[in-house]
Amino acid sequence: EAQVTQNPRYLITVTGKKLTVTCSQNMNHEYMSWYRQDPGLGLRQIYYSMNVEVTDKGDVPEGYKVSRKEKRNFPLILESPSPNQTSLYFCASWDPPYNEQFFGPGTRLTVL
Amino acid sequence: AQKVTQAQTEISVVEKEDVTLDCVYETRDTTYYLFWYKQPPSGELVFLIRRNSFDEQNEISGRYSWNFQKSTSSFNFTITASQVVDSAVYFCALRFNNAGNMLTFGGGTRLMVKP
C-alpha cells in the first residue's frame, strides 16, 4: 500500500529535550516536506527536500532541522524544543510539479 | 508572493443543504496548480482535486463540484445535498513552479453538517 508513515503519532515532551520525528514514504517520490498545522493558519511549510542530500527552508524553519540521507526517509529534528513548537506536524511526499502531495497521518507534539 | 484566502472560517448547515466553500488566491505566475484537501475529525489529510492554471473546466465528482475562475482568482468548492460525513475542515492550496514546488495553504474552512 502506497503510504507516508510518521512516528511517533503523539508526543509530549519538555522544553529543551531534543527529539526526532521520523517520516518514511514507499512511493519513491523525489520531493518530501514537513508542515506544521496551527488553528486558523492552515498548514505552513517548515522544510522541504528535492532529493537525497538536497534540502531547503520553507516558510517557518526556525528551530527545526532536517536531513535526507535516503530517498524514502526525511526526519524532522527539534534540537531544543520550545512551547511555541506545540503543533500538529505533517510529512508529505510527491513527484513535482503537477502531482498531489501524499500526507502522513500527522504527529501531535506538545512541548511543556 | 503567493497567498490563499479562505474567508469562511466556519460554516454550519443542516443535512441535505447545498454549501459552497470559497477560495481566493494570489499569484503572479501564469503556471500554477490548485488543490483541495479534506481533513476529517480523525485528522488525516485527504486529497480531493487538483487543477492546473490552463484548465478552467469545472469539474463534478458525485456530490462535489469545483468552479475555477481565473478572472476572479477563485477556486470554489460546492457540496450538493450535504451529509453528516462531510463534516470536516477543508483546505484550498496553491502551488507554482518555484524551486521548492511549495504548497501554500489557506487557513481552512470548518464545515459542520447537522442532522
mmCIF file of N, CA, C and O in Angstrom, chain A residues 16-103:
data_model
loop_
_atom_site.group_PDB
_atom_site.id
_atom_site.type_symbol
_atom_site.label_atom_id
_atom_site.label_comp_id
_atom_site.label_asym_id
_atom_site.label_seq_id
_atom_site.Cartn_x
_atom_site.Cartn_y
_atom_site.Cartn_z
ATOM 1 N N GLY A 16 13.522 21.995 25.716
ATOM 2 C CA GLY A 16 14.954 21.742 25.653
ATOM 3 C C GLY A 16 15.376 20.315 25.406
ATOM 4 O O GLY A 16 16.557 20.057 25.163
ATOM 5 N N LYS A 17 14.455 19.375 25.448
ATOM 6 C CA LYS A 17 14.819 17.971 25.261
ATOM 7 C C LYS A 17 14.735 17.598 23.788
ATOM 8 O O LYS A 17 13.631 17.494 23.221
ATOM 9 N N LYS A 18 15.862 17.325 23.202
ATOM 10 C CA LYS A 18 15.932 17.040 21.770
ATOM 11 C C LYS A 18 15.018 15.895 21.364
ATOM 12 O O LYS A 18 14.903 14.891 22.090
ATOM 13 N N LEU A 19 14.360 16.054 20.219
ATOM 14 C CA LEU A 19 13.506 14.981 19.734
ATOM 15 C C LEU A 19 13.575 14.890 18.210
ATOM 16 O O LEU A 19 13.943 15.856 17.514
ATOM 17 N N THR A 20 13.217 13.716 17.717
ATOM 18 C CA THR A 20 13.169 13.463 16.272
ATOM 19 C C THR A 20 11.839 12.831 15.923
ATOM 20 O O THR A 20 11.397 11.889 16.583
ATOM 21 N N VAL A 21 11.216 13.354 14.890
ATOM 22 C CA VAL A 21 10.009 12.750 14.340
ATOM 23 C C VAL A 21 10.393 12.133 12.994
ATOM 24 O O VAL A 21 10.941 12.822 12.131
ATOM 25 N N THR A 22 10.135 10.847 12.846
ATOM 26 C CA THR A 22 10.542 10.182 11.614
ATOM 27 C C THR A 22 9.434 10.239 10.574
ATOM 28 O O THR A 22 8.247 10.341 10.888
ATOM 29 N N CYS A 23 9.834 10.198 9.317
ATOM 30 C CA CYS A 23 8.911 10.177 8.194
ATOM 31 C C CYS A 23 9.490 9.259 7.130
ATOM 32 O O CYS A 23 10.679 9.374 6.784
ATOM 33 N N SER A 24 8.643 8.391 6.601
ATOM 34 C CA SER A 24 9.101 7.467 5.576
ATOM 35 C C SER A 24 8.017 7.303 4.521
ATOM 36 O O SER A 24 6.839 7.234 4.846
ATOM 37 N N GLN A 25 8.428 7.253 3.245
ATOM 38 C CA GLN A 25 7.466 7.044 2.150
ATOM 39 C C GLN A 25 7.930 5.874 1.288
ATOM 40 O O GLN A 25 9.136 5.660 1.107
ATOM 41 N N ASN A 26 6.957 5.139 0.742
ATOM 42 C CA ASN A 26 7.299 3.945 -0.047
ATOM 43 C C ASN A 26 6.922 4.108 -1.514
ATOM 44 O O ASN A 26 6.724 3.119 -2.230
ATOM 45 N N MET A 27 6.800 5.357 -1.984
ATOM 46 C CA MET A 27 6.362 5.605 -3.354
ATOM 47 C C MET A 27 7.498 6.086 -4.253
ATOM 48 O O MET A 27 7.266 6.483 -5.391
ATOM 49 N N ASN A 28 8.704 6.089 -3.737
ATOM 50 C CA ASN A 28 9.880 6.529 -4.493
ATOM 51 C C ASN A 28 9.751 7.981 -4.973
ATOM 52 O O ASN A 28 10.272 8.350 -6.032
ATOM 53 N N HIS A 29 9.046 8.793 -4.191
ATOM 54 C CA HIS A 29 8.877 10.196 -4.569
ATOM 55 C C HIS A 29 10.175 10.965 -4.404
ATOM 56 O O HIS A 29 10.937 10.735 -3.464
ATOM 57 N N GLU A 30 10.381 11.941 -5.299
ATOM 58 C CA GLU A 30 11.576 12.782 -5.210
ATOM 59 C C GLU A 30 11.471 13.786 -4.068
ATOM 60 O O GLU A 30 12.410 14.019 -3.335
ATOM 61 N N TYR A 31 10.315 14.425 -3.962
ATOM 62 C CA TYR A 31 10.164 15.522 -3.027
ATOM 63 C C TYR A 31 9.523 15.052 -1.728
ATOM 64 O O TYR A 31 8.601 14.235 -1.718
ATOM 65 N N MET A 32 10.020 15.647 -0.645
ATOM 66 C CA MET A 32 9.386 15.447 0.658
ATOM 67 C C MET A 32 9.376 16.775 1.390
ATOM 68 O O MET A 32 10.195 17.671 1.109
ATOM 69 N N SER A 33 8.443 16.876 2.339
ATOM 70 C CA SER A 33 8.286 18.157 3.017
ATOM 71 C C SER A 33 7.703 17.946 4.401
ATOM 72 O O SER A 33 7.033 16.941 4.654
ATOM 73 N N TRP A 34 7.974 18.901 5.268
ATOM 74 C CA TRP A 34 7.356 18.937 6.587
ATOM 75 C C TRP A 34 6.511 20.205 6.719
ATOM 76 O O TRP A 34 6.945 21.292 6.297
ATOM 77 N N TYR A 35 5.316 20.032 7.304
ATOM 78 C CA TYR A 35 4.419 21.143 7.577
ATOM 79 C C TYR A 35 4.045 21.122 9.056
ATOM 80 O O TYR A 35 4.022 20.078 9.685
ATOM 81 N N ARG A 36 3.681 22.295 9.539
ATOM 82 C CA ARG A 36 3.020 22.354 10.824
ATOM 83 C C ARG A 36 1.649 22.987 10.634
ATOM 84 O O ARG A 36 1.484 23.889 9.802
ATOM 85 N N GLN A 37 0.682 22.485 11.397
ATOM 86 C CA GLN A 37 -0.676 22.994 11.301
ATOM 87 C C GLN A 37 -1.070 23.627 12.616
ATOM 88 O O GLN A 37 -1.034 22.984 13.675
ATOM 89 N N ASP A 38 -1.455 24.886 12.543
ATOM 90 C CA ASP A 38 -1.907 25.625 13.717
ATOM 91 C C ASP A 38 -3.263 26.231 13.421
ATOM 92 O O ASP A 38 -3.537 26.636 12.279
ATOM 93 N N PRO A 39 -4.137 26.331 14.427
ATOM 94 C CA PRO A 39 -5.513 26.818 14.201
ATOM 95 C C PRO A 39 -5.537 28.168 13.494
ATOM 96 O O PRO A 39 -4.840 29.106 13.890
ATOM 97 N N GLY A 40 -6.345 28.255 12.441
ATOM 98 C CA GLY A 40 -6.511 29.497 11.707
ATOM 99 C C GLY A 40 -5.404 29.815 10.725
ATOM 100 O O GLY A 40 -5.537 30.732 9.905
ATOM 101 N N LEU A 41 -4.312 29.082 10.794
ATOM 102 C CA LEU A 41 -3.164 29.368 9.912
ATOM 103 C C LEU A 41 -3.000 28.337 8.809
ATOM 104 O O LEU A 41 -2.102 28.459 7.972
ATOM 105 N N GLY A 42 -3.808 27.325 8.791
ATOM 106 C CA GLY A 42 -3.648 26.273 7.800
ATOM 107 C C GLY A 42 -2.357 25.518 8.044
ATOM 108 O O GLY A 42 -1.875 25.414 9.177
ATOM 109 N N LEU A 43 -1.783 25.003 6.972
ATOM 110 C CA LEU A 43 -0.510 24.299 7.073
ATOM 111 C C LEU A 43 0.590 25.200 6.532
ATOM 112 O O LEU A 43 0.436 25.804 5.468
ATOM 113 N N ARG A 44 1.673 25.255 7.233
ATOM 114 C CA ARG A 44 2.816 26.054 6.798
ATOM 115 C C ARG A 44 4.033 25.149 6.646
ATOM 116 O O ARG A 44 4.307 24.315 7.504
ATOM 117 N N GLN A 45 4.754 25.376 5.567
ATOM 118 C CA GLN A 45 5.882 24.503 5.262
ATOM 119 C C GLN A 45 7.098 24.862 6.119
ATOM 120 O O GLN A 45 7.465 26.036 6.222
ATOM 121 N N ILE A 46 7.732 23.849 6.679
ATOM 122 C CA ILE A 46 8.897 24.054 7.535
ATOM 123 C C ILE A 46 10.176 23.889 6.709
ATOM 124 O O ILE A 46 11.008 24.793 6.622
ATOM 125 N N TYR A 47 10.347 22.726 6.134
ATOM 126 C CA TYR A 47 11.469 22.401 5.262
ATOM 127 C C TYR A 47 10.960 21.487 4.159
ATOM 128 O O TYR A 47 9.960 20.804 4.314
ATOM 129 N N TYR A 48 11.705 21.489 3.062
ATOM 130 C CA TYR A 48 11.409 20.534 2.018
ATOM 131 C C TYR A 48 12.711 19.960 1.479
ATOM 132 O O TYR A 48 13.800 20.504 1.725
ATOM 133 N N SER A 49 12.592 18.865 0.734
ATOM 134 C CA SER A 49 13.758 18.230 0.138
ATOM 135 C C SER A 49 13.413 17.824 -1.282
ATOM 136 O O SER A 49 12.375 17.204 -1.523
ATOM 137 N N MET A 50 14.287 18.162 -2.218
ATOM 138 C CA MET A 50 14.048 17.834 -3.633
ATOM 139 C C MET A 50 14.677 16.504 -4.024
ATOM 140 O O MET A 50 14.373 15.971 -5.083
ATOM 141 N N ASN A 51 15.581 16.022 -3.191
ATOM 142 C CA ASN A 51 16.171 14.715 -3.428
ATOM 143 C C ASN A 51 17.166 14.432 -2.316
ATOM 144 O O ASN A 51 17.335 15.270 -1.415
ATOM 145 N N VAL A 52 17.822 13.307 -2.389
ATOM 146 C CA VAL A 52 18.790 12.942 -1.360
ATOM 147 C C VAL A 52 19.846 14.040 -1.235
ATOM 148 O O VAL A 52 20.366 14.537 -2.244
ATOM 149 N N GLU A 53 20.097 14.435 -0.007
ATOM 150 C CA GLU A 53 21.109 15.449 0.337
ATOM 151 C C GLU A 53 20.763 16.846 -0.173
ATOM 152 O O GLU A 53 21.614 17.736 -0.125
ATOM 153 N N VAL A 54 19.541 17.064 -0.633
ATOM 154 C CA VAL A 54 19.132 18.397 -1.091
ATOM 155 C C VAL A 54 17.932 18.844 -0.273
ATOM 156 O O VAL A 54 16.825 18.305 -0.415
ATOM 157 N N THR A 55 18.148 19.813 0.613
ATOM 158 C CA THR A 55 17.058 20.318 1.446
ATOM 159 C C THR A 55 17.077 21.839 1.422
ATOM 160 O O THR A 55 18.119 22.448 1.148
ATOM 161 N N ASP A 56 15.928 22.437 1.747
ATOM 162 C CA ASP A 56 15.875 23.894 1.802
ATOM 163 C C ASP A 56 14.755 24.325 2.729
ATOM 164 O O ASP A 56 13.851 23.540 3.046
ATOM 165 N N LYS A 57 14.838 25.588 3.148
ATOM 166 C CA LYS A 57 13.886 26.117 4.110
ATOM 167 C C LYS A 57 12.551 26.417 3.452
ATOM 168 O O LYS A 57 12.491 26.857 2.302
ATOM 169 N N GLY A 58 11.502 26.224 4.235
ATOM 170 C CA GLY A 58 10.176 26.658 3.834
ATOM 171 C C GLY A 58 9.859 27.997 4.469
ATOM 172 O O GLY A 58 10.735 28.838 4.658
ATOM 173 N N ASP A 59 8.612 28.158 4.879
ATOM 174 C CA ASP A 59 8.172 29.437 5.447
ATOM 175 C C ASP A 59 8.553 29.618 6.910
ATOM 176 O O ASP A 59 8.772 30.736 7.365
ATOM 177 N N VAL A 60 8.608 28.532 7.668
ATOM 178 C CA VAL A 60 8.816 28.625 9.124
ATOM 179 C C VAL A 60 9.888 27.655 9.599
ATOM 180 O O VAL A 60 9.617 26.752 10.386
ATOM 181 N N PRO A 61 11.149 27.826 9.177
ATOM 182 C CA PRO A 61 12.189 26.847 9.501
ATOM 183 C C PRO A 61 12.852 27.001 10.872
ATOM 184 O O PRO A 61 13.558 26.091 11.323
ATOM 185 N N GLU A 62 12.643 28.139 11.532
ATOM 186 C CA GLU A 62 13.387 28.412 12.766
ATOM 187 C C GLU A 62 13.090 27.374 13.836
ATOM 188 O O GLU A 62 11.938 27.094 14.139
ATOM 189 N N GLY A 63 14.158 26.827 14.400
ATOM 190 C CA GLY A 63 14.022 25.865 15.480
ATOM 191 C C GLY A 63 13.945 24.419 15.012
ATOM 192 O O GLY A 63 13.804 23.514 15.839
ATOM 193 N N TYR A 64 14.037 24.203 13.701
ATOM 194 C CA TYR A 64 13.929 22.851 13.146
ATOM 195 C C TYR A 64 15.158 22.529 12.298
ATOM 196 O O TYR A 64 15.812 23.397 11.749
ATOM 197 N N LYS A 65 15.448 21.231 12.219
ATOM 198 C CA LYS A 65 16.467 20.726 11.293
ATOM 199 C C LYS A 65 15.904 19.502 10.597
ATOM 200 O O LYS A 65 15.016 18.817 11.125
ATOM 201 N N VAL A 66 16.433 19.233 9.397
ATOM 202 C CA VAL A 66 16.030 18.037 8.665
ATOM 203 C C VAL A 66 17.278 17.424 8.032
ATOM 204 O O VAL A 66 18.335 18.054 7.966
ATOM 205 N N SER A 67 17.109 16.202 7.570
ATOM 206 C CA SER A 67 18.164 15.566 6.777
ATOM 207 C C SER A 67 17.506 14.615 5.787
ATOM 208 O O SER A 67 16.400 14.143 6.008
ATOM 209 N N ARG A 68 18.203 14.367 4.684
ATOM 210 C CA ARG A 68 17.665 13.418 3.691
ATOM 211 C C ARG A 68 18.847 12.578 3.203
ATOM 212 O O ARG A 68 19.455 12.839 2.179
ATOM 213 N N LYS A 69 19.127 11.545 3.963
ATOM 214 C CA LYS A 69 20.248 10.672 3.625
ATOM 215 C C LYS A 69 19.808 9.529 2.713
ATOM 216 O O LYS A 69 20.622 8.941 1.996
ATOM 217 N N GLU A 70 18.531 9.201 2.772
ATOM 218 C CA GLU A 70 17.973 8.173 1.885
ATOM 219 C C GLU A 70 16.718 8.768 1.267
ATOM 220 O O GLU A 70 16.059 9.610 1.877
ATOM 221 N N LYS A 71 16.381 8.278 0.088
ATOM 222 C CA LYS A 71 15.243 8.854 -0.619
ATOM 223 C C LYS A 71 13.942 8.666 0.160
ATOM 224 O O LYS A 71 13.066 9.525 0.130
ATOM 225 N N ARG A 72 13.766 7.589 0.846
ATOM 226 C CA ARG A 72 12.500 7.296 1.483
ATOM 227 C C ARG A 72 12.313 7.988 2.835
ATOM 228 O O ARG A 72 11.187 8.091 3.307
ATOM 229 N N ASN A 73 13.373 8.461 3.467
ATOM 230 C CA ASN A 73 13.266 8.984 4.836
ATOM 231 C C ASN A 73 13.584 10.473 4.920
ATOM 232 O O ASN A 73 14.513 10.963 4.271
ATOM 233 N N PHE A 74 12.830 11.153 5.779
ATOM 234 C CA PHE A 74 13.015 12.599 5.921
ATOM 235 C C PHE A 74 12.672 12.985 7.358
ATOM 236 O O PHE A 74 11.597 13.508 7.644
ATOM 237 N N PRO A 75 13.565 12.745 8.289
ATOM 238 C CA PRO A 75 13.271 13.036 9.698
ATOM 239 C C PRO A 75 13.292 14.537 10.012
ATOM 240 O O PRO A 75 14.056 15.301 9.419
ATOM 241 N N LEU A 76 12.453 14.913 10.961
ATOM 242 C CA LEU A 76 12.391 16.291 11.463
ATOM 243 C C LEU A 76 12.993 16.306 12.863
ATOM 244 O O LEU A 76 12.575 15.530 13.717
ATOM 245 N N ILE A 77 13.940 17.198 13.072
ATOM 246 C CA ILE A 77 14.673 17.241 14.337
ATOM 247 C C ILE A 77 14.420 18.569 15.026
ATOM 248 O O ILE A 77 14.563 19.638 14.416
ATOM 249 N N LEU A 78 14.034 18.495 16.298
ATOM 250 C CA LEU A 78 13.918 19.687 17.133
ATOM 251 C C LEU A 78 15.009 19.571 18.183
ATOM 252 O O LEU A 78 14.914 18.761 19.103
ATOM 253 N N GLU A 79 16.052 20.338 18.040
ATOM 254 C CA GLU A 79 17.227 20.191 18.916
ATOM 255 C C GLU A 79 16.943 20.728 20.318
ATOM 256 O O GLU A 79 17.411 20.167 21.310
ATOM 257 N N SER A 80 16.173 21.779 20.417
ATOM 258 C CA SER A 80 15.820 22.349 21.713
ATOM 259 C C SER A 80 14.380 22.858 21.649
ATOM 260 O O SER A 80 14.143 24.057 21.506
ATOM 261 N N PRO A 81 13.429 21.942 21.764
ATOM 262 C CA PRO A 81 12.026 22.321 21.587
ATOM 263 C C PRO A 81 11.577 23.384 22.581
ATOM 264 O O PRO A 81 12.023 23.412 23.737
ATOM 265 N N SER A 82 10.665 24.225 22.109
ATOM 266 C CA SER A 82 10.074 25.245 22.973
ATOM 267 C C SER A 82 8.557 25.145 22.875
ATOM 268 O O SER A 82 8.033 24.567 21.911
ATOM 269 N N PRO A 83 7.829 25.699 23.843
ATOM 270 C CA PRO A 83 6.365 25.588 23.834
ATOM 271 C C PRO A 83 5.715 26.108 22.556
ATOM 272 O O PRO A 83 4.656 25.612 22.155
ATOM 273 N N ASN A 84 6.312 27.082 21.881
ATOM 274 C CA ASN A 84 5.695 27.599 20.643
ATOM 275 C C ASN A 84 5.826 26.621 19.471
ATOM 276 O O ASN A 84 5.333 26.897 18.372
ATOM 277 N N GLN A 85 6.484 25.491 19.716
ATOM 278 C CA GLN A 85 6.544 24.448 18.699
ATOM 279 C C GLN A 85 5.492 23.364 18.947
ATOM 280 O O GLN A 85 5.435 22.366 18.222
ATOM 281 N N THR A 86 4.652 23.595 19.937
ATOM 282 C CA THR A 86 3.499 22.719 20.136
ATOM 283 C C THR A 86 2.583 22.876 18.925
ATOM 284 O O THR A 86 2.137 23.983 18.614
ATOM 285 N N SER A 87 2.331 21.772 18.236
ATOM 286 C CA SER A 87 1.595 21.857 16.980
ATOM 287 C C SER A 87 1.306 20.450 16.468
ATOM 288 O O SER A 87 1.714 19.451 17.061
ATOM 289 N N LEU A 88 0.574 20.409 15.347
ATOM 290 C CA LEU A 88 0.337 19.164 14.626
ATOM 291 C C LEU A 88 1.242 19.180 13.395
ATOM 292 O O LEU A 88 1.191 20.124 12.606
ATOM 293 N N TYR A 89 2.063 18.158 13.261
ATOM 294 C CA TYR A 89 3.054 18.124 12.190
ATOM 295 C C TYR A 89 2.689 17.059 11.154
ATOM 296 O O TYR A 89 2.327 15.949 11.496
ATOM 297 N N PHE A 90 2.841 17.448 9.896
ATOM 298 C CA PHE A 90 2.588 16.527 8.794
ATOM 299 C C PHE A 90 3.813 16.435 7.899
ATOM 300 O O PHE A 90 4.430 17.437 7.559
ATOM 301 N N CYS A 91 4.097 15.215 7.496
ATOM 302 C CA CYS A 91 5.101 14.954 6.486
ATOM 303 C C CYS A 91 4.373 14.661 5.177
ATOM 304 O O CYS A 91 3.265 14.107 5.199
ATOM 305 N N ALA A 92 4.965 15.044 4.064
ATOM 306 C CA ALA A 92 4.337 14.799 2.771
ATOM 307 C C ALA A 92 5.386 14.403 1.748
ATOM 308 O O ALA A 92 6.565 14.756 1.878
ATOM 309 N N SER A 93 4.959 13.675 0.727
ATOM 310 C CA SER A 93 5.853 13.351 -0.378
ATOM 311 C C SER A 93 5.081 13.464 -1.689
ATOM 312 O O SER A 93 3.864 13.306 -1.713
ATOM 313 N N TRP A 94 5.817 13.741 -2.756
ATOM 314 C CA TRP A 94 5.175 13.863 -4.065
ATOM 315 C C TRP A 94 6.222 13.904 -5.164
ATOM 316 O O TRP A 94 7.404 14.073 -4.894
ATOM 317 N N ASP A 95 5.743 13.776 -6.404
ATOM 318 C CA ASP A 95 6.582 13.991 -7.576
ATOM 319 C C ASP A 95 6.121 15.263 -8.259
ATOM 320 O O ASP A 95 4.964 15.372 -8.642
ATOM 321 N N PRO A 96 7.027 16.231 -8.417
ATOM 322 C CA PRO A 96 6.622 17.516 -8.991
ATOM 323 C C PRO A 96 6.399 17.424 -10.494
ATOM 324 O O PRO A 96 6.801 16.437 -11.113
ATOM 325 N N PRO A 97 5.855 18.468 -11.119
ATOM 326 C CA PRO A 97 5.260 19.609 -10.432
ATOM 327 C C PRO A 97 3.757 19.483 -10.261
ATOM 328 O O PRO A 97 3.154 20.222 -9.514
ATOM 329 N N TYR A 98 3.191 18.524 -10.969
ATOM 330 C CA TYR A 98 1.743 18.522 -11.104
ATOM 331 C C TYR A 98 1.032 17.717 -10.014
ATOM 332 O O TYR A 98 -0.077 18.008 -9.643
ATOM 333 N N ASN A 99 1.710 16.704 -9.534
ATOM 334 C CA ASN A 99 1.013 15.717 -8.710
ATOM 335 C C ASN A 99 0.695 16.202 -7.303
ATOM 336 O O ASN A 99 1.387 17.049 -6.737
ATOM 337 N N GLU A 100 -0.372 15.625 -6.746
ATOM 338 C CA GLU A 100 -0.766 15.986 -5.401
ATOM 339 C C GLU A 100 0.239 15.448 -4.394
ATOM 340 O O GLU A 100 0.971 14.504 -4.662
ATOM 341 N N GLN A 101 0.241 16.072 -3.239
ATOM 342 C CA GLN A 101 1.097 15.608 -2.153
ATOM 343 C C GLN A 101 0.361 14.534 -1.357
ATOM 344 O O GLN A 101 -0.826 14.654 -1.086
ATOM 345 N N PHE A 102 1.097 13.503 -0.999
ATOM 346 C CA PHE A 102 0.575 12.474 -0.111
ATOM 347 C C PHE A 102 1.046 12.805 1.304
ATOM 348 O O PHE A 102 2.246 13.022 1.517
ATOM 349 N N PHE A 103 0.109 12.845 2.224
ATOM 350 C CA PHE A 103 0.438 13.226 3.583
ATOM 351 C C PHE A 103 0.477 12.030 4.520
ATOM 352 O O PHE A 103 -0.297 11.075 4.366
#
